[in-house]
Amino acid sequence: MAGKKLPRSPLAPKTFPKLPEISGVTLYAVETGSRYQGRRDMLLACLAPRTTIAGVFTRSTMPSAAVDLCRDHLRSSKGRAGAILVNAGIANAFTGAAGAKAAQTVCRFLADKQAIAADRVYMASTGVIGQDLDPLPLTRGIENALAGHQSSWRHAAEAICTTDTFAKAASRTARLAGQTVTINMIAKGSGMIAPDMATMLAFGFTDATLPPKLLQALLADATNHSFNAVTVDGDMSTSDTVLFCASGRKPVTGEALRRVDDPRLSGFRKALIAVMQDVAKQVASDGEGAQKLMTIEVAGAIDDAAARRIGLAIGNSPLVKTAIAGEDANWGRIVMAVGKSGERADRDRLSIRIGGHQVARNGRAVAGYDERPVAKHMRGRQVHIAVNVGVGKGKSKVWACDLTHGYISINADYRS
C-alpha cells in the first residue's frame, strides 16, 4: 500500500485533538524517503536530561530489531531516556544480524548528535516484515530534523502511520503531588492488531516527575486496560511498542513518589488509563476496512482476566465480525465465541444484550424477543454487546471492529 491513499475510516474522530506542549519534549517529523515518498515518515522526539522511560512490548517470539534494542536499552540505562526515533514503512523484523546492526547504527548516530549515551536512545519501526533497513535515509533524516523547526503533535502522529487512515492522539491533565501535569499520547495501528499488543506503536509523554520502576508499573497496568483490550484481526505483530516518558519538569511537592499504592497517584493513574483507552479505541476504529466499532462488555466471569479473554474471543471471531459487518443480529455466534474461549461459563445462566436489548437469558432466547430494535442498533456505526457468563464477579471491556471486504483488499495489496 506504499503508493495508495486509503479512504478515511467512517469511525474516525471529526478533528485531531488539541494537544498542549509538554516541557522537556521536542518533536521533529521529517520525510526520509526510506519507503514512502512525499510524506513525513520519521519521528524524532528529543527529551530533557532527567527524563525517565518505561516500555511494554510485543510478546511475539519473532520480535523486531527495534524491540530487542529497546528492551536492552531499558535495562542498561535503568529507565533513562534522551531520544526516541520512529520510522514508518519498514519494520526491520526478521532481518537477522543486519537488522540489529542497522538499528544500532541509527541509534549511535543520534546519540553522537545529541551528546548522550547510546542506551538512552530508543527506536521503533513499523511496516513490511523481512525487508532490510538502510540506515542512511534515517541518519540524513536526523540531520534534517535537528537543523529544522519543531513539529506539531499532529505531524508527529502522522509521521508514524502506515495503513492508518487517520492520525491518533489524546491528552489529559491530572493533579499529582501538588502539581497539575499533562499526559499526551500518539499512536499508530490499523491491522495486525491483537494482544499482546498490536501492530501498534504508541508514545506517551508527561511533564510529571516519576521514577522508572513506578513509571513501568503504571504503564503495565494501563496497558492491560487499553491496548491489551483491543483487537482487529487476532494477529500479533512483531513490532508492538509502547513507550512512556516522564520529563520531570513538574517536581513533586513533599515526599518523593515511590509506591504504586501512593494515594497521590490516583488521579494520574485514572488520567493515564483514560488517555490510553482513548487512543486504543481509535486504533480499533481504524481497523483495516472497518465500518463499525464493537464494544464488548463481559461480566460474571471467574476473574477479570478470564472476562477479557472471553471478550477477545468474541471480538476476534470471524463469524461474529462478519455478522456485525452484515448487520445480522445472529446472537448464536456470540454464544459460540464464549464457548470456544476456553474460560469457565455456565451455559444455563448465560445472558446476552445487544444495544441494551436482552436477546438471551438463562441460557435460552428471550420469549417473544423482538429483533427489530436490535437490527436497528446494528445498522449504526457503534455496536454494543454485553454478556454475562454467570460464574463469578470478573468483568472486562474489549474493543474490536467488524470484518469487511476492505480488510482483504488492503492486506492482499500491502506490499504493492
Tab-separated table of C-alpha atoms in Angstrom:
chain	number	residue	atom	x	y	z
A	1	MET	CA	0.000	0.000	0.000
A	2	ALA	CA	3.058	2.256	-0.210
A	3	GLY	CA	1.672	4.349	-3.021
A	4	LYS	CA	-2.037	4.233	-2.224
A	5	LYS	CA	-4.117	6.642	-0.164
A	6	LEU	CA	-6.771	4.751	1.773
A	7	PRO	CA	-10.170	6.356	2.402
A	8	ARG	CA	-10.587	7.790	5.881
A	9	SER	CA	-12.345	5.467	8.308
A	10	PRO	CA	-16.006	6.403	8.860
A	11	LEU	CA	-15.289	5.867	12.578
A	12	ALA	CA	-12.511	8.481	12.682
A	13	PRO	CA	-12.860	11.473	15.017
A	14	LYS	CA	-14.065	14.598	13.237
A	15	THR	CA	-10.975	16.573	14.191
A	16	PHE	CA	-7.481	15.969	15.522
A	17	PRO	CA	-7.462	16.700	19.269
A	18	LYS	CA	-5.654	19.678	20.737
A	19	LEU	CA	-2.502	18.517	22.498
A	20	PRO	CA	-0.648	21.087	24.608
A	21	GLU	CA	3.122	21.341	24.588
A	22	ILE	CA	4.931	19.303	27.225
A	23	SER	CA	8.034	20.869	28.726
A	24	GLY	CA	11.089	18.717	28.101
A	25	VAL	CA	9.753	17.140	24.867
A	26	THR	CA	10.716	18.435	21.413
A	27	LEU	CA	9.260	16.758	18.322
A	28	TYR	CA	10.561	16.622	14.741
A	29	ALA	CA	8.669	14.924	11.908
A	30	VAL	CA	10.508	14.655	8.596
A	31	GLU	CA	10.447	12.925	5.223
A	32	THR	CA	13.249	10.393	4.632
A	33	GLY	CA	12.035	8.505	1.547
A	34	SER	CA	13.125	5.197	3.079
A	35	ARG	CA	9.879	3.645	1.815
A	36	TYR	CA	7.191	6.296	1.375
A	37	GLN	CA	7.509	9.263	-0.954
A	38	GLY	CA	6.073	12.724	-0.489
A	39	ARG	CA	5.148	12.382	3.179
A	40	ARG	CA	6.675	12.567	6.631
A	41	ASP	CA	7.774	9.088	7.629
A	42	MET	CA	10.131	9.583	10.575
A	43	LEU	CA	9.574	10.991	14.037
A	44	LEU	CA	12.305	12.164	16.369
A	45	ALA	CA	11.453	13.049	19.956
A	46	CYS	CA	14.264	14.773	21.880
A	47	LEU	CA	13.901	14.517	25.641
A	48	ALA	CA	15.120	16.562	28.608
A	49	PRO	CA	18.127	15.183	30.541
A	50	ARG	CA	16.136	13.993	33.580
A	51	THR	CA	13.588	12.027	31.538
A	52	THR	CA	12.601	8.574	32.762
A	53	ILE	CA	11.064	5.957	30.482
A	54	ALA	CA	9.004	2.766	30.645
A	55	GLY	CA	8.132	0.303	27.897
A	56	VAL	CA	5.756	-2.542	27.072
A	57	PHE	CA	6.413	-4.677	24.008
A	58	THR	CA	5.063	-7.475	21.843
A	59	ARG	CA	5.058	-10.989	23.265
A	60	SER	CA	5.757	-12.389	19.809
A	61	THR	CA	8.684	-14.823	19.621
A	62	MET	CA	9.701	-13.038	16.402
A	63	PRO	CA	10.408	-9.517	17.732
A	64	SER	CA	11.867	-6.817	15.502
A	65	ALA	CA	15.388	-5.454	15.888
A	66	ALA	CA	13.927	-2.251	17.338
A	67	VAL	CA	12.040	-4.170	20.035
A	68	ASP	CA	15.213	-6.033	21.018
A	69	LEU	CA	17.135	-2.758	21.128
A	70	CYS	CA	14.527	-1.037	23.328
A	71	ARG	CA	14.462	-3.914	25.786
A	72	ASP	CA	18.261	-3.858	26.028
A	73	HIS	CA	18.388	-0.094	26.473
A	74	LEU	CA	15.691	-0.076	29.166
A	75	ARG	CA	17.796	-2.489	31.178
A	76	SER	CA	21.208	-0.917	30.641
A	77	SER	CA	20.076	2.693	31.108
A	78	LYS	CA	17.949	1.760	34.150
A	79	GLY	CA	14.953	3.539	32.665
A	80	ARG	CA	16.555	6.757	31.428
A	81	ALA	CA	15.933	8.337	28.033
A	82	GLY	CA	17.317	11.093	25.823
A	83	ALA	CA	15.592	10.474	22.477
A	84	ILE	CA	13.094	8.273	20.616
A	85	LEU	CA	13.294	7.648	16.864
A	86	VAL	CA	10.421	6.098	14.906
A	87	ASN	CA	10.473	5.075	11.238
A	88	ALA	CA	7.395	4.027	9.259
A	89	GLY	CA	7.304	1.697	6.256
A	90	ILE	CA	9.988	-0.865	7.110
A	91	ALA	CA	9.551	-2.956	10.260
A	92	ASN	CA	13.171	-4.159	10.401
A	93	ALA	CA	11.829	-7.506	11.575
A	94	PHE	CA	13.152	-10.924	10.542
A	95	THR	CA	16.301	-9.233	9.242
A	96	GLY	CA	18.852	-11.038	11.432
A	97	ALA	CA	22.201	-9.534	12.359
A	98	ALA	CA	21.891	-6.945	9.579
A	99	GLY	CA	18.721	-5.585	11.164
A	100	ALA	CA	20.298	-5.341	14.602
A	101	LYS	CA	23.320	-3.559	13.135
A	102	ALA	CA	21.118	-1.082	11.238
A	103	ALA	CA	19.163	-0.202	14.384
A	104	GLN	CA	22.363	0.228	16.410
A	105	THR	CA	23.925	2.367	13.677
A	106	VAL	CA	20.988	4.770	13.657
A	107	CYS	CA	20.849	4.990	17.448
A	108	ARG	CA	24.593	5.603	17.821
A	109	PHE	CA	24.445	8.304	15.165
A	110	LEU	CA	21.611	10.039	17.016
A	111	ALA	CA	23.387	9.619	20.365
A	112	ASP	CA	26.504	11.290	18.970
A	113	LYS	CA	24.436	14.158	17.554
A	114	GLN	CA	22.725	14.691	20.892
A	115	ALA	CA	25.816	14.034	23.036
A	116	ILE	CA	24.015	11.371	25.077
A	117	ALA	CA	24.734	7.747	25.922
A	118	ALA	CA	23.686	5.345	23.157
A	119	ASP	CA	21.497	3.346	25.530
A	120	ARG	CA	19.376	6.433	26.154
A	121	VAL	CA	18.190	6.341	22.529
A	122	TYR	CA	15.114	4.210	21.778
A	123	MET	CA	13.851	3.135	18.389
A	124	ALA	CA	10.578	1.825	16.978
A	125	SER	CA	9.936	0.569	13.454
A	126	THR	CA	6.736	-0.403	11.682
A	127	GLY	CA	5.909	-1.596	8.175
A	128	VAL	CA	6.817	-4.522	5.947
A	129	ILE	CA	8.480	-7.537	7.602
A	130	GLY	CA	11.611	-9.072	6.065
A	131	GLN	CA	12.999	-6.001	4.304
A	132	ASP	CA	16.416	-4.689	5.318
A	133	LEU	CA	16.516	-1.229	6.840
A	134	ASP	CA	19.011	1.126	5.219
A	135	PRO	CA	20.369	3.436	7.963
A	136	LEU	CA	21.380	6.200	5.533
A	137	PRO	CA	17.936	7.748	4.887
A	138	LEU	CA	17.306	7.801	8.632
A	139	THR	CA	20.637	9.359	9.565
A	140	ARG	CA	20.047	12.011	6.898
A	141	GLY	CA	16.578	12.478	8.336
A	142	ILE	CA	18.072	13.030	11.789
A	143	GLU	CA	20.373	15.730	10.430
A	144	ASN	CA	17.487	17.412	8.614
A	145	ALA	CA	15.296	17.236	11.701
A	146	LEU	CA	17.838	18.766	14.048
A	147	ALA	CA	18.564	21.531	11.535
A	148	GLY	CA	14.859	22.336	11.169
A	149	HIS	CA	11.946	23.512	13.272
A	150	GLN	CA	9.956	21.738	15.970
A	151	SER	CA	6.931	19.854	14.620
A	152	SER	CA	3.343	19.779	15.856
A	153	TRP	CA	1.791	16.830	17.625
A	154	ARG	CA	-0.369	16.243	14.564
A	155	HIS	CA	2.620	15.992	12.233
A	156	ALA	CA	4.308	13.693	14.738
A	157	ALA	CA	1.265	11.403	14.814
A	158	GLU	CA	1.015	11.392	11.013
A	159	ALA	CA	4.706	10.538	10.570
A	160	ILE	CA	4.391	7.154	12.300
A	161	CYS	CA	1.413	5.897	10.253
A	162	THR	CA	1.427	3.051	7.715
A	163	THR	CA	-2.031	1.842	6.596
A	164	ASP	CA	-3.716	4.109	9.139
A	165	THR	CA	-6.383	6.343	7.662
A	166	PHE	CA	-6.123	8.965	10.403
A	167	ALA	CA	-3.604	10.094	12.997
A	168	LYS	CA	-4.361	9.016	16.552
A	169	ALA	CA	-3.795	11.095	19.676
A	170	ALA	CA	-5.259	12.022	23.045
A	171	SER	CA	-4.461	14.257	26.016
A	172	ARG	CA	-5.489	14.579	29.667
A	173	THR	CA	-4.421	16.557	32.726
A	174	ALA	CA	-4.262	15.389	36.326
A	175	ARG	CA	-3.274	16.581	39.769
A	176	LEU	CA	-0.173	14.834	41.040
A	177	ALA	CA	1.639	15.604	44.282
A	178	GLY	CA	0.830	19.310	44.284
A	179	GLN	CA	1.178	19.856	40.523
A	180	THR	CA	-1.130	19.880	37.506
A	181	VAL	CA	0.547	17.590	34.994
A	182	THR	CA	-0.223	16.807	31.365
A	183	ILE	CA	-0.276	13.437	29.596
A	184	ASN	CA	-0.131	13.317	25.778
A	185	MET	CA	-0.112	10.167	23.680
A	186	ILE	CA	0.106	9.461	19.959
A	187	ALA	CA	-0.301	6.036	18.373
A	188	LYS	CA	-0.480	4.174	15.115
A	189	GLY	CA	-2.269	0.949	14.353
A	190	SER	CA	-4.733	-0.393	11.821
A	191	GLY	CA	-4.053	-4.053	11.052
A	192	MET	CA	-2.169	-6.971	12.640
A	193	ILE	CA	-3.853	-5.855	15.840
A	194	ALA	CA	-4.261	-8.266	18.753
A	195	PRO	CA	-2.955	-8.510	22.273
A	196	ASP	CA	-0.353	-8.503	23.381
A	197	MET	CA	-0.290	-5.809	21.975
A	198	ALA	CA	-0.891	-4.934	18.323
A	199	THR	CA	0.882	-3.573	15.165
A	200	MET	CA	0.776	-0.748	17.207
A	201	LEU	CA	3.224	1.845	18.205
A	202	ALA	CA	2.298	4.299	20.952
A	203	PHE	CA	4.321	7.041	22.567
A	204	GLY	CA	3.231	8.826	25.711
A	205	PHE	CA	4.763	11.863	27.357
A	206	THR	CA	4.158	13.638	30.641
A	207	ASP	CA	5.864	16.513	32.424
A	208	ALA	CA	5.477	14.689	35.759
A	209	THR	CA	8.399	13.505	37.879
A	210	LEU	CA	8.209	9.711	38.232
A	211	PRO	CA	10.965	7.161	38.941
A	212	PRO	CA	11.465	4.433	36.297
A	213	LYS	CA	10.133	1.474	38.334
A	214	LEU	CA	6.976	3.324	39.268
A	215	LEU	CA	6.506	4.543	35.699
A	216	GLN	CA	6.863	0.952	34.457
A	217	ALA	CA	4.241	-0.335	36.892
A	218	LEU	CA	1.787	2.395	35.922
A	219	LEU	CA	2.292	1.753	32.197
A	220	ALA	CA	1.903	-2.031	32.504
A	221	ASP	CA	-1.362	-1.639	34.427
A	222	ALA	CA	-2.768	0.936	31.992
A	223	THR	CA	-1.789	-1.251	29.016
A	224	ASN	CA	-3.909	-4.114	30.347
A	225	HIS	CA	-6.900	-1.770	30.479
A	226	SER	CA	-6.336	-0.367	26.996
A	227	PHE	CA	-4.041	-1.726	24.277
A	228	ASN	CA	-4.347	-5.297	25.564
A	229	ALA	CA	-8.120	-4.946	25.303
A	230	VAL	CA	-8.355	-4.130	21.583
A	231	THR	CA	-8.336	-6.450	18.618
A	232	VAL	CA	-8.807	-6.007	14.881
A	233	ASP	CA	-7.820	-9.338	13.376
A	234	GLY	CA	-6.282	-11.560	16.058
A	235	ASP	CA	-2.771	-11.327	14.576
A	236	MET	CA	0.046	-10.346	16.942
A	237	SER	CA	2.710	-8.095	15.461
A	238	THR	CA	6.484	-8.413	15.644
A	239	SER	CA	6.863	-4.708	16.392
A	240	ASP	CA	4.392	-3.697	19.118
A	241	THR	CA	5.905	-0.985	21.257
A	242	VAL	CA	4.520	1.393	23.869
A	243	LEU	CA	7.000	3.850	25.367
A	244	PHE	CA	6.017	6.301	28.083
A	245	CYS	CA	8.310	9.147	29.139
A	246	ALA	CA	8.253	11.464	32.142
A	247	SER	CA	10.308	14.612	31.570
A	248	GLY	CA	10.478	15.549	35.251
A	249	ARG	CA	9.751	19.212	34.578
A	250	LYS	CA	6.973	19.296	37.220
A	251	PRO	CA	8.686	18.403	40.523
A	252	VAL	CA	6.892	16.530	43.277
A	253	THR	CA	5.794	18.537	46.283
A	254	GLY	CA	6.691	16.736	49.501
A	255	GLU	CA	7.904	13.145	49.754
A	256	ALA	CA	9.056	11.500	46.510
A	257	LEU	CA	6.644	9.125	44.784
A	258	ARG	CA	7.844	5.528	45.108
A	259	ARG	CA	4.870	3.189	45.622
A	260	VAL	CA	2.093	2.306	43.175
A	261	ASP	CA	-0.411	2.409	46.019
A	262	ASP	CA	0.503	6.005	46.969
A	263	PRO	CA	-2.905	7.760	47.133
A	264	ARG	CA	-1.401	10.825	45.443
A	265	LEU	CA	-1.172	8.753	42.235
A	266	SER	CA	-4.909	8.084	41.995
A	267	GLY	CA	-5.772	10.944	39.643
A	268	PHE	CA	-2.711	10.409	37.485
A	269	ARG	CA	-3.436	6.693	37.102
A	270	LYS	CA	-7.023	7.408	36.033
A	271	ALA	CA	-5.859	10.020	33.509
A	272	LEU	CA	-3.240	7.682	32.076
A	273	ILE	CA	-5.775	4.883	31.611
A	274	ALA	CA	-8.215	7.360	30.017
A	275	VAL	CA	-5.597	8.578	27.521
A	276	MET	CA	-4.544	5.055	26.597
A	277	GLN	CA	-8.125	3.817	26.254
A	278	ASP	CA	-8.899	6.803	24.051
A	279	VAL	CA	-6.123	6.024	21.574
A	280	ALA	CA	-6.736	2.258	21.838
A	281	LYS	CA	-10.342	2.769	20.757
A	282	GLN	CA	-9.091	4.938	17.892
A	283	VAL	CA	-6.886	2.019	16.801
A	284	ALA	CA	-9.891	-0.325	16.812
A	285	SER	CA	-11.908	2.318	14.942
A	286	ASP	CA	-9.253	2.378	12.218
A	287	GLY	CA	-9.179	-1.393	11.726
A	288	GLU	CA	-8.370	-2.054	8.103
A	289	GLY	CA	-11.649	-1.822	6.204
A	290	ALA	CA	-13.635	-1.304	9.421
A	291	GLN	CA	-17.104	0.201	9.232
A	292	LYS	CA	-18.280	-0.488	12.783
A	293	LEU	CA	-16.720	-0.298	16.250
A	294	MET	CA	-17.691	-3.082	18.641
A	295	THR	CA	-17.695	-2.519	22.402
A	296	ILE	CA	-17.894	-5.853	24.193
A	297	GLU	CA	-18.604	-5.955	27.925
A	298	VAL	CA	-18.231	-9.258	29.736
A	299	ALA	CA	-19.413	-9.817	33.315
A	300	GLY	CA	-19.899	-12.816	35.565
A	301	ALA	CA	-16.536	-14.394	34.716
A	302	ILE	CA	-14.340	-16.209	37.218
A	303	ASP	CA	-11.982	-13.172	37.288
A	304	ASP	CA	-11.174	-10.055	35.257
A	305	ALA	CA	-8.516	-11.821	33.161
A	306	ALA	CA	-10.976	-14.536	32.152
A	307	ALA	CA	-13.554	-11.886	31.261
A	308	ARG	CA	-11.020	-10.188	28.975
A	309	ARG	CA	-10.195	-13.475	27.237
A	310	ILE	CA	-13.905	-14.144	26.657
A	311	GLY	CA	-14.338	-10.641	25.271
A	312	LEU	CA	-11.398	-11.100	22.927
A	313	ALA	CA	-12.764	-14.454	21.756
A	314	ILE	CA	-15.968	-12.640	20.760
A	315	GLY	CA	-14.122	-9.717	19.190
A	316	ASN	CA	-11.756	-11.983	17.252
A	317	SER	CA	-14.405	-14.365	15.908
A	318	PRO	CA	-14.648	-14.055	12.109
A	319	LEU	CA	-18.272	-15.199	12.333
A	320	VAL	CA	-19.179	-12.539	14.875
A	321	LYS	CA	-17.227	-9.873	12.971
A	322	THR	CA	-18.872	-10.692	9.639
A	323	ALA	CA	-22.313	-10.796	11.275
A	324	ILE	CA	-21.663	-7.286	12.586
A	325	ALA	CA	-20.497	-6.194	9.121
A	326	GLY	CA	-23.644	-7.668	7.600
A	327	GLU	CA	-25.844	-6.146	10.326
A	328	ASP	CA	-27.169	-9.614	11.128
A	329	ALA	CA	-28.426	-9.983	14.722
A	330	ASN	CA	-27.220	-13.593	14.900
A	331	TRP	CA	-26.503	-13.800	18.626
A	332	GLY	CA	-25.865	-17.548	18.344
A	333	ARG	CA	-22.402	-16.637	17.056
A	334	ILE	CA	-21.723	-14.829	20.326
A	335	VAL	CA	-22.700	-17.981	22.227
A	336	MET	CA	-20.265	-19.933	20.052
A	337	ALA	CA	-17.437	-17.499	20.744
A	338	VAL	CA	-17.996	-17.673	24.510
A	339	GLY	CA	-17.876	-21.445	24.328
A	340	LYS	CA	-14.627	-21.572	22.343
A	341	SER	CA	-12.824	-19.142	24.658
A	342	GLY	CA	-11.786	-21.979	26.977
A	343	GLU	CA	-12.919	-19.964	30.009
A	344	ARG	CA	-15.486	-21.109	32.555
A	345	ALA	CA	-19.056	-20.178	31.694
A	346	ASP	CA	-22.426	-21.520	32.799
A	347	ARG	CA	-24.412	-22.373	29.700
A	348	ASP	CA	-27.717	-22.317	31.598
A	349	ARG	CA	-27.082	-18.891	33.165
A	350	LEU	CA	-25.650	-17.163	30.085
A	351	SER	CA	-27.305	-13.879	29.150
A	352	ILE	CA	-26.696	-11.561	26.175
A	353	ARG	CA	-27.684	-7.989	25.384
A	354	ILE	CA	-27.153	-6.236	22.052
A	355	GLY	CA	-27.573	-2.477	22.057
A	356	GLY	CA	-29.143	-2.731	25.517
A	357	HIS	CA	-31.807	-5.169	24.322
A	358	GLN	CA	-31.971	-8.553	26.067
A	359	VAL	CA	-31.829	-11.314	23.472
A	360	ALA	CA	-30.909	-14.288	25.686
A	361	ARG	CA	-31.394	-15.017	29.387
A	362	ASN	CA	-30.557	-18.072	31.499
A	363	GLY	CA	-29.254	-19.997	28.513
A	364	ARG	CA	-32.294	-19.509	26.296
A	365	ALA	CA	-33.660	-16.997	23.830
A	366	VAL	CA	-35.911	-14.418	25.486
A	367	ALA	CA	-39.539	-15.379	24.948
A	368	GLY	CA	-41.174	-13.081	22.427
A	369	TYR	CA	-37.828	-11.445	21.578
A	370	ASP	CA	-38.328	-8.666	19.024
A	371	GLU	CA	-35.338	-8.500	16.681
A	372	ARG	CA	-36.312	-5.178	15.097
A	373	PRO	CA	-34.720	-2.798	17.656
A	374	VAL	CA	-31.565	-4.953	17.698
A	375	ALA	CA	-31.364	-4.844	13.904
A	376	LYS	CA	-31.768	-1.062	14.031
A	377	HIS	CA	-28.908	-0.811	16.562
A	378	MET	CA	-26.667	-2.913	14.344
A	379	ARG	CA	-27.192	-0.579	11.415
A	380	GLY	CA	-25.310	2.105	13.347
A	381	ARG	CA	-21.540	2.657	13.495
A	382	GLN	CA	-21.292	1.678	17.178
A	383	VAL	CA	-22.358	-1.831	18.204
A	384	HIS	CA	-22.556	-2.722	21.889
A	385	ILE	CA	-22.560	-6.328	23.103
A	386	ALA	CA	-22.939	-7.278	26.771
A	387	VAL	CA	-22.522	-10.841	28.011
A	388	ASN	CA	-22.845	-12.337	31.495
A	389	VAL	CA	-21.426	-15.855	31.813
A	390	GLY	CA	-22.786	-16.493	35.306
A	391	VAL	CA	-19.840	-17.983	37.214
A	392	GLY	CA	-18.222	-15.149	39.205
A	393	LYS	CA	-17.609	-11.434	39.579
A	394	GLY	CA	-14.940	-10.897	36.910
A	395	LYS	CA	-15.608	-8.212	34.327
A	396	SER	CA	-13.832	-6.561	31.410
A	397	LYS	CA	-14.398	-4.319	28.416
A	398	VAL	CA	-12.926	-5.026	24.973
A	399	TRP	CA	-12.991	-3.040	21.726
A	400	ALA	CA	-12.988	-4.604	18.260
A	401	CYS	CA	-14.287	-3.917	14.765
A	402	ASP	CA	-16.175	-5.686	12.026
A	403	LEU	CA	-14.560	-7.634	9.180
A	404	THR	CA	-15.265	-6.383	5.674
A	405	HIS	CA	-14.051	-6.873	2.106
A	406	GLY	CA	-11.842	-3.831	2.677
A	407	TYR	CA	-9.615	-5.786	5.061
A	408	ILE	CA	-8.911	-8.343	2.332
A	409	SER	CA	-8.204	-5.690	-0.290
A	410	ILE	CA	-5.800	-3.741	1.911
A	411	ASN	CA	-3.806	-6.759	3.045
A	412	ALA	CA	-3.764	-8.537	-0.306
A	413	ASP	CA	-2.088	-5.459	-1.813
A	414	TYR	CA	0.017	-4.395	1.197
A	415	ARG	CA	3.467	-4.681	-0.447
A	416	SER	CA	2.461	-3.331	-3.843
